[in-house]
mmCIF file of C-alpha atoms in Angstrom:
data_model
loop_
_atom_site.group_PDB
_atom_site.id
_atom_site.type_symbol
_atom_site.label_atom_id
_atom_site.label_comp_id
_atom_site.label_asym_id
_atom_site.label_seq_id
_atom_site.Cartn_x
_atom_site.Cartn_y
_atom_site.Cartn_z
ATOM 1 C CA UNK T 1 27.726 -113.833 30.490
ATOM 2 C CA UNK T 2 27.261 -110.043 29.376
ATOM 3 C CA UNK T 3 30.659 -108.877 28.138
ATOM 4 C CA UNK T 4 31.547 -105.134 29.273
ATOM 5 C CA UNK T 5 33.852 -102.942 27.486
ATOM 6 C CA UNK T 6 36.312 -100.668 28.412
ATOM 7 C CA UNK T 7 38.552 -98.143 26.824
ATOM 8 C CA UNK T 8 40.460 -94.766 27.718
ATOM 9 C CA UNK T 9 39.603 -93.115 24.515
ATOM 10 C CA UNK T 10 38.615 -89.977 26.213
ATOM 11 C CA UNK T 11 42.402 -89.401 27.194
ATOM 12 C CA UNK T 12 42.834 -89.203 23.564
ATOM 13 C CA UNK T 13 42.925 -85.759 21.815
ATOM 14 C CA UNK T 14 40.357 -85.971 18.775
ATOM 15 C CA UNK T 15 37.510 -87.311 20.405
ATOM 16 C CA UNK T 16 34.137 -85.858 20.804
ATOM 17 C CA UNK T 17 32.865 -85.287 24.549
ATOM 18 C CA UNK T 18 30.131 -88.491 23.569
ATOM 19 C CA UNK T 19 32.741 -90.860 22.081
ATOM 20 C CA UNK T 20 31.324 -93.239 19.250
ATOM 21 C CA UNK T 21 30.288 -95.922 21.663
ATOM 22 C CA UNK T 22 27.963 -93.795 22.694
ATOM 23 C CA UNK T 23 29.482 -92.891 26.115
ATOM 24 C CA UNK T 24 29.098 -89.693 27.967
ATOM 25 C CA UNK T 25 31.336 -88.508 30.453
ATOM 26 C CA UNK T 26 31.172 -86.584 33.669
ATOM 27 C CA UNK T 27 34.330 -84.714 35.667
ATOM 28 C CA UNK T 28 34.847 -84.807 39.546
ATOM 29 C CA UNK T 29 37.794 -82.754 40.493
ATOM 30 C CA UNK T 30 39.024 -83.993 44.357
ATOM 31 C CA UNK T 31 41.078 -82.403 46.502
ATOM 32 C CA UNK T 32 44.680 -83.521 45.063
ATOM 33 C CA UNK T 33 47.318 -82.271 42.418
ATOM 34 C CA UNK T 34 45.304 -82.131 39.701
ATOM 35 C CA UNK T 35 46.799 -84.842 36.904
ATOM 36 C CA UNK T 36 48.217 -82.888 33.466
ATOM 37 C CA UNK T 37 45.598 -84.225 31.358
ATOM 38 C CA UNK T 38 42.830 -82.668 33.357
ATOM 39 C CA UNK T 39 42.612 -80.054 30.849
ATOM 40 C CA UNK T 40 41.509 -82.669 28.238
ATOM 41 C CA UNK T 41 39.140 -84.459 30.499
ATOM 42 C CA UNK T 42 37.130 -81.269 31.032
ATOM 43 C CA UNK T 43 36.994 -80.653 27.366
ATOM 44 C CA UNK T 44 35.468 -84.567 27.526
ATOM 45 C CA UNK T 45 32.988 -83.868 29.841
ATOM 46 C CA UNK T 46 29.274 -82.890 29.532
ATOM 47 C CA UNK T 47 29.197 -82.586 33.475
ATOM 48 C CA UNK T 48 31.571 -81.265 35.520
ATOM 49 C CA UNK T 49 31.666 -81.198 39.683
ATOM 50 C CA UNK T 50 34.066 -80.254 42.502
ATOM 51 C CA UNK T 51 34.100 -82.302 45.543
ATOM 52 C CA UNK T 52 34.560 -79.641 48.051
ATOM 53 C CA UNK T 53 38.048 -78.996 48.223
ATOM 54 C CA UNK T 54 38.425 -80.178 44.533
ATOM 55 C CA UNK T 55 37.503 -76.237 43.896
ATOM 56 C CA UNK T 56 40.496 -74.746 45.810
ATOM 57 C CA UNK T 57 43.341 -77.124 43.566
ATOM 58 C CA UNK T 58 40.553 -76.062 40.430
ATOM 59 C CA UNK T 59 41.200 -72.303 40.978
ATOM 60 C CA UNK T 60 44.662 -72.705 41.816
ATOM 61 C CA UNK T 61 46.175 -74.981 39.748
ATOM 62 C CA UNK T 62 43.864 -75.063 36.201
ATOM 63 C CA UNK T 63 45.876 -71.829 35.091
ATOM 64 C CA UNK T 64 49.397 -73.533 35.527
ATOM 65 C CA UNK T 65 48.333 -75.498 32.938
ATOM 66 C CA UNK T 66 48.413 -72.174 30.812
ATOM 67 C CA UNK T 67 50.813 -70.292 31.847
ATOM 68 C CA UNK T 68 50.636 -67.530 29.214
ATOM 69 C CA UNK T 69 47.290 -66.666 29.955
ATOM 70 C CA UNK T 70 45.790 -64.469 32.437
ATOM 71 C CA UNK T 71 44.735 -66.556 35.722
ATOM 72 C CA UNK T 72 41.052 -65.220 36.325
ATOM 73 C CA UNK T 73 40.370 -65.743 32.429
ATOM 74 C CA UNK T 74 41.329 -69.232 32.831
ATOM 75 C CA UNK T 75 38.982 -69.598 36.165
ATOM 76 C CA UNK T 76 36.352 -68.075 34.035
ATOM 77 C CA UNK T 77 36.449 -70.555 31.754
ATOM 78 C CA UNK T 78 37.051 -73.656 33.034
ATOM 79 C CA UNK T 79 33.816 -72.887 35.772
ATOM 80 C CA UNK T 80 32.346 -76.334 37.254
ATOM 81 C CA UNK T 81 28.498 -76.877 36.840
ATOM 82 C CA UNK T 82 28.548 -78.101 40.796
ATOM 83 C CA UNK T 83 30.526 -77.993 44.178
ATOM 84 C CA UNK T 84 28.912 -79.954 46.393
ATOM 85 C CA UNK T 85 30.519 -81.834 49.747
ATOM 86 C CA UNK T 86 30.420 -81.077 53.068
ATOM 87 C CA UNK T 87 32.059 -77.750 52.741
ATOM 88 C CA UNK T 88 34.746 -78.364 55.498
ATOM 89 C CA UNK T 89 37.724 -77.842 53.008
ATOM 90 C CA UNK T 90 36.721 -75.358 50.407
ATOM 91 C CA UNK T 91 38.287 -71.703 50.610
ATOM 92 C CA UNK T 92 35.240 -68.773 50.976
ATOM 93 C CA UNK T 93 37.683 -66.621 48.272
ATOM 94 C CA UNK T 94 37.236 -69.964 45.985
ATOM 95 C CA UNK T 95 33.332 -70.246 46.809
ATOM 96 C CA UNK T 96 32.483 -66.814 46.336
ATOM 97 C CA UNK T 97 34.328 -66.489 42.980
ATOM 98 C CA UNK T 98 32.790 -69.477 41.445
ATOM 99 C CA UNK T 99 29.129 -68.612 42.846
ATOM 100 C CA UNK T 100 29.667 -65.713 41.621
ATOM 101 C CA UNK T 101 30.007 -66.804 38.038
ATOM 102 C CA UNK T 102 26.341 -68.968 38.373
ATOM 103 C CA UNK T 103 27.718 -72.236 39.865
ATOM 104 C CA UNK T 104 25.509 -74.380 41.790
ATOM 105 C CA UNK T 105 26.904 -74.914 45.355
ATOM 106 C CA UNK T 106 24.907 -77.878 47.126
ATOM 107 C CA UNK T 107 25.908 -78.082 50.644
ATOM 108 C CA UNK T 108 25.743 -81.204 52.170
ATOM 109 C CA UNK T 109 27.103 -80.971 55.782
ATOM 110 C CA UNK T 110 24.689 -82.660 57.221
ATOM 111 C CA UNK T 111 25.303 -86.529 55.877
ATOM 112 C CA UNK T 112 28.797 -87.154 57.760
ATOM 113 C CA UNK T 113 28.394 -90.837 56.942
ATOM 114 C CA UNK T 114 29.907 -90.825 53.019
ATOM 115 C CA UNK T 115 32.882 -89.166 51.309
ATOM 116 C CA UNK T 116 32.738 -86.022 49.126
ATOM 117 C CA UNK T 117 32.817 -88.092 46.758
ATOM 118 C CA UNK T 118 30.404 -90.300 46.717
ATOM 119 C CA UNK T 119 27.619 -87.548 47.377
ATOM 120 C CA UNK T 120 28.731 -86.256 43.900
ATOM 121 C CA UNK T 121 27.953 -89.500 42.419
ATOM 122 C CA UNK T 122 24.661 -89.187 43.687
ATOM 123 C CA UNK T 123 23.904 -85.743 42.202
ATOM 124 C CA UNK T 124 24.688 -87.469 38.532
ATOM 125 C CA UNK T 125 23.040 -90.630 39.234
ATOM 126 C CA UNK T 126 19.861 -88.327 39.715
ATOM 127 C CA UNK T 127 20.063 -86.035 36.856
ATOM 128 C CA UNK T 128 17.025 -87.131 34.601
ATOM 129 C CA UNK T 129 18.623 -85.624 31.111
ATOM 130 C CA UNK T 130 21.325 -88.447 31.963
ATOM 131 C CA UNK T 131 18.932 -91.711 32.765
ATOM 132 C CA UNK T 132 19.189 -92.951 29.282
ATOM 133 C CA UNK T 133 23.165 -92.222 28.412
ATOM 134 C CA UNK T 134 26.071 -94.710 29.241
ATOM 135 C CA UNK T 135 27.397 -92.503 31.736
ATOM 136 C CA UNK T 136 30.989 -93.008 32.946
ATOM 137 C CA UNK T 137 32.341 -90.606 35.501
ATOM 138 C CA UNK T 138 36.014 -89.936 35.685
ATOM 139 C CA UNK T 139 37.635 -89.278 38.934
ATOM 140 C CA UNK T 140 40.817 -86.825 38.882
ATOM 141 C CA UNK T 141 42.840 -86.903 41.993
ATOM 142 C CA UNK T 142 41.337 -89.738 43.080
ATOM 143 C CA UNK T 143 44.208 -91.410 44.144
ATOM 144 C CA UNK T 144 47.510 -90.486 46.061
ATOM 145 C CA UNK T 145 48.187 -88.694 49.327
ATOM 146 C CA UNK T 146 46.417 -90.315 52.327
ATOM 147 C CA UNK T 147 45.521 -93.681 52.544
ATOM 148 C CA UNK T 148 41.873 -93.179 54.211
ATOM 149 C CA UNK T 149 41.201 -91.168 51.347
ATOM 150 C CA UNK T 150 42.191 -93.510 48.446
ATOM 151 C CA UNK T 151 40.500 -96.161 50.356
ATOM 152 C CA UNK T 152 37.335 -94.521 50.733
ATOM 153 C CA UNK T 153 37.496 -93.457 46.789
ATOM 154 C CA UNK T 154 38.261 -97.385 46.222
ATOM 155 C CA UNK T 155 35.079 -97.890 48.290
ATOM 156 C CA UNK T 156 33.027 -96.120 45.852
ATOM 157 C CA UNK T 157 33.694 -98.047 43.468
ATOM 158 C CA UNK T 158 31.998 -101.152 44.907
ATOM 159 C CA UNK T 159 28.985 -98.673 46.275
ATOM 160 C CA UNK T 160 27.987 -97.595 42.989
ATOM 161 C CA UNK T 161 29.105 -101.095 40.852
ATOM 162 C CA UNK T 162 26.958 -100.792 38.509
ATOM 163 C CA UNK T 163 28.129 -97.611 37.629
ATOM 164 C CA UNK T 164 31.366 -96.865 35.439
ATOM 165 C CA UNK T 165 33.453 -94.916 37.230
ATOM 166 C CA UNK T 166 37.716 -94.553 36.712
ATOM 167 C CA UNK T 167 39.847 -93.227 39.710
ATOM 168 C CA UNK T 168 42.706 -90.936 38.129
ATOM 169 C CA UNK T 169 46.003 -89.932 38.988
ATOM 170 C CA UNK T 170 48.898 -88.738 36.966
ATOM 171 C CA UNK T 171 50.854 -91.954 36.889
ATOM 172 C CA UNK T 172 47.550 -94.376 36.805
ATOM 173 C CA UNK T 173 43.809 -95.406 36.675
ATOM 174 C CA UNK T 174 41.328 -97.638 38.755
ATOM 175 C CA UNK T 175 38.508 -99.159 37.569
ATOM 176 C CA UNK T 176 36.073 -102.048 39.173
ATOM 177 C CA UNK T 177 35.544 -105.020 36.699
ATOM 178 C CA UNK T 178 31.918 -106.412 38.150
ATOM 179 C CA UNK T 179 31.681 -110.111 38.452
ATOM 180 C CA UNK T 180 28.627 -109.981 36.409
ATOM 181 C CA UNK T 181 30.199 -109.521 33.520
ATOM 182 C CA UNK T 182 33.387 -110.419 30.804
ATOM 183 C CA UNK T 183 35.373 -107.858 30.193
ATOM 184 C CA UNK T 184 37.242 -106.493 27.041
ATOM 185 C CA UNK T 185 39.588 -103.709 27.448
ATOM 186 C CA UNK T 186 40.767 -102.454 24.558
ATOM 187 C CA UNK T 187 44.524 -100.628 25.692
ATOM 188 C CA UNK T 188 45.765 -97.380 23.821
ATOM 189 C CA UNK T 189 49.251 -97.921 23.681
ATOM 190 C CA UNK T 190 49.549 -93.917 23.464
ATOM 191 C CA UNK T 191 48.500 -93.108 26.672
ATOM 192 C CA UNK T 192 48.422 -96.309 28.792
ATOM 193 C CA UNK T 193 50.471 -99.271 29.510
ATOM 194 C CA UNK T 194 52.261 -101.331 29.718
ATOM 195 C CA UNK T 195 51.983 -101.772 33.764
ATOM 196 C CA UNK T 196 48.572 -103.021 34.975
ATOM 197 C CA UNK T 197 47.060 -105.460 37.578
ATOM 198 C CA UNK T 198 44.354 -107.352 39.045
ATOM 199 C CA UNK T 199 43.376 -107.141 42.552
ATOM 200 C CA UNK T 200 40.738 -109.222 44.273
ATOM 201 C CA UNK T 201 40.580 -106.487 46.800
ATOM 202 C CA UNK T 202 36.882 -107.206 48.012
ATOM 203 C CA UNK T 203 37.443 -110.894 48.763
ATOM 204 C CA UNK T 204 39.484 -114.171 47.227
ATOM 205 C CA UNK T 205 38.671 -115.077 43.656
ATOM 206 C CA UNK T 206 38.487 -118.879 42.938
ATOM 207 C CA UNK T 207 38.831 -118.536 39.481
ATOM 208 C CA UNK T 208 40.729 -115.511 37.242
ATOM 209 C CA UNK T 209 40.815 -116.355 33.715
ATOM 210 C CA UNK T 210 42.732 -113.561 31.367
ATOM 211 C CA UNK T 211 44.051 -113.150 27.897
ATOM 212 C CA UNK T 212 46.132 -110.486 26.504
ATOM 213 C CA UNK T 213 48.662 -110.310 29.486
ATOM 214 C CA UNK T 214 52.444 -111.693 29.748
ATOM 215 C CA UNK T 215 51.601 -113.258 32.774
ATOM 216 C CA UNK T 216 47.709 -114.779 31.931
ATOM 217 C CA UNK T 217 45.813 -116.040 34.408
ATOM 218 C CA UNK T 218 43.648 -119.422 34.332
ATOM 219 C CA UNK T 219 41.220 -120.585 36.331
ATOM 220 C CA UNK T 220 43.726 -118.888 38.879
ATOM 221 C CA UNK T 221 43.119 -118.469 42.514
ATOM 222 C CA UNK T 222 43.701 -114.929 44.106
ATOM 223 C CA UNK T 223 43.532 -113.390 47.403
ATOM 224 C CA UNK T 224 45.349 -111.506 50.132
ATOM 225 C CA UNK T 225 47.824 -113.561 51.549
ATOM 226 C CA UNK T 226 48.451 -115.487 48.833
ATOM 227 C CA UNK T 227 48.643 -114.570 44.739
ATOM 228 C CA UNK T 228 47.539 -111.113 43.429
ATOM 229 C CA UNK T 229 48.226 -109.813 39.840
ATOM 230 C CA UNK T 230 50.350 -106.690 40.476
ATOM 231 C CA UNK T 231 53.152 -105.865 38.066
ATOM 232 C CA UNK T 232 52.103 -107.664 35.310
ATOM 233 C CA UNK T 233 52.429 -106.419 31.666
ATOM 234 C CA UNK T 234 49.960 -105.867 28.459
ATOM 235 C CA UNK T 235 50.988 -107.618 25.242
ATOM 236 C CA UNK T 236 48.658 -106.472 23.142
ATOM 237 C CA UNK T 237 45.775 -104.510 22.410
ATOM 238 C CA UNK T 238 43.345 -106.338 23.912
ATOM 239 C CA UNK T 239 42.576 -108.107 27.296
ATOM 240 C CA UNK T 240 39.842 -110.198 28.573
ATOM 241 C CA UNK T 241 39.199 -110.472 31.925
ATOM 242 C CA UNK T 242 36.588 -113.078 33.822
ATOM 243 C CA UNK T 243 36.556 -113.612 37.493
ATOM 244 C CA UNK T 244 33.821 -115.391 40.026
ATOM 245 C CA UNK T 245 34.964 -111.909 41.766
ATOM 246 C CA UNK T 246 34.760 -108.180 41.418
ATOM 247 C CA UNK T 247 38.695 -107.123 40.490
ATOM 248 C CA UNK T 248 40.080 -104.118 40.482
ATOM 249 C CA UNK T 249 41.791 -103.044 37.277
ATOM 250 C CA UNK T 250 44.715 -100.875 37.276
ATOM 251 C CA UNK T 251 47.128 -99.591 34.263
ATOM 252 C CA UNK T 252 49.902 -96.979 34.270
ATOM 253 C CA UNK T 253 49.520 -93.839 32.146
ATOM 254 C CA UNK T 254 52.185 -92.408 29.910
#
């Protein structure tokens, strides 16, 4: 089996935007608080999107994070490459300013069958200049506030498996961990940890098998109903993850 790794290195601060794995990242800013370290994600990224809404908390809240400076210098510079959604949320102040400064506003009102955020993922899956890069897309305020909408960002994540994405939120992350593959995550003790679980949220697993967690699993059973891994702890710096089933993998951030 292919083994898949996995790593948070982009939430450190003296990293290039393409990290040395090769990776290269892209920014979707949803319509929630955005978390602290959003400042260093953008610096990250090579792409950066709003989801609709994800433009009203971008021009409100990016200049809190520099409170010394003057607002519309901050907006200036922290301008997104692409709002696109449905447009049902966005402010026409917010629109105008940023189309104003040359971003690309897609509007796509007329699919009302998938989330804001998943038509974003579809705008980078299609970029050409990105077809041969190990794209992973990072997902801030992806998680928190209603339950429809975390759902439907879970949901993504099993849409577009094949694709590495990372839900974010101030106090933790979401990733899928595909079947297809072993997985290695390597943990930063810095900025993650020590919190984390598996959930077999798509269907049972027959058989877990971990390493590098205080409670490991083997050849373990999970579903809803019965066992899930939820409040379980890293140990070390490394954990290894096979399943007969996609998990999701979750870790706190410090």
């Amino acid at each position: 089996m292919e083994l898949m790794k996995h790593s948070t290195a982009f939430l450190l601060p003296d990293l290039p935007a393409e990290d040395a794995t090769g990776r290269t990242y892209a920014l979707v800013i949803l319509n929630r608080s955005l978390p602290r370290f959003t400042p260093l994600m953008w610096k990250r990224a090579k792409l950066r999107l709003c989801a609709d809404g994800g433009a009203n908390r971008l021009f409100d809240e990016l200049p809190l994070f520099f409170p010394s400076e003057d607002a519309d210098a901050v907006r200036k510079s922290f301008k997104p490459d692409v709002i696109k959604g449905d447009m049902d949320s966005i402010r026409e102040e917010v629109l105008g300013f940023y189309k104003d400064l040359g971003t690309e506003v897609i509007d796509a009102s007329h699919d009302q069958d998938t989330t804001d955020l998943h038509k974003c993922i579809v705008y980078i899956q299609h970029l050409p200049h990105l077809n041969n890069h190990d794209v992973c897309i990072l997902v801030a305020g992806a998680l928190g506030g209603r339950f429809d909408h975390e759902a439907g960002n879970i949901n993504s994540l099993y849409r577009f498996s094949d694709t590495r994405i990372i839900l974010l939120s101030d106090d933790c992350l979401i990733q899928l961990l595909p079947s297809t593959h072993k997985h290695e995550i390597h943990i930063l003790p810095a900025v993650e940890g020590p919190h984390c679980g598996l959930i077999p949220i798509s269907g049972p697993s027959r058989s877990s098998t971990t390493t590098g967690l205080e409670w490991n699993l083997c050849d373990t059973v999970m579903r809803f109903g019965g066992l899930i891994s939820t409040s379980n702890i890293v140990t070390g710096e490394t954990v290894t993850v096979e399943s007969d089933s996609d998990l999701l993998w979750t870790i706190s951030l410090k």
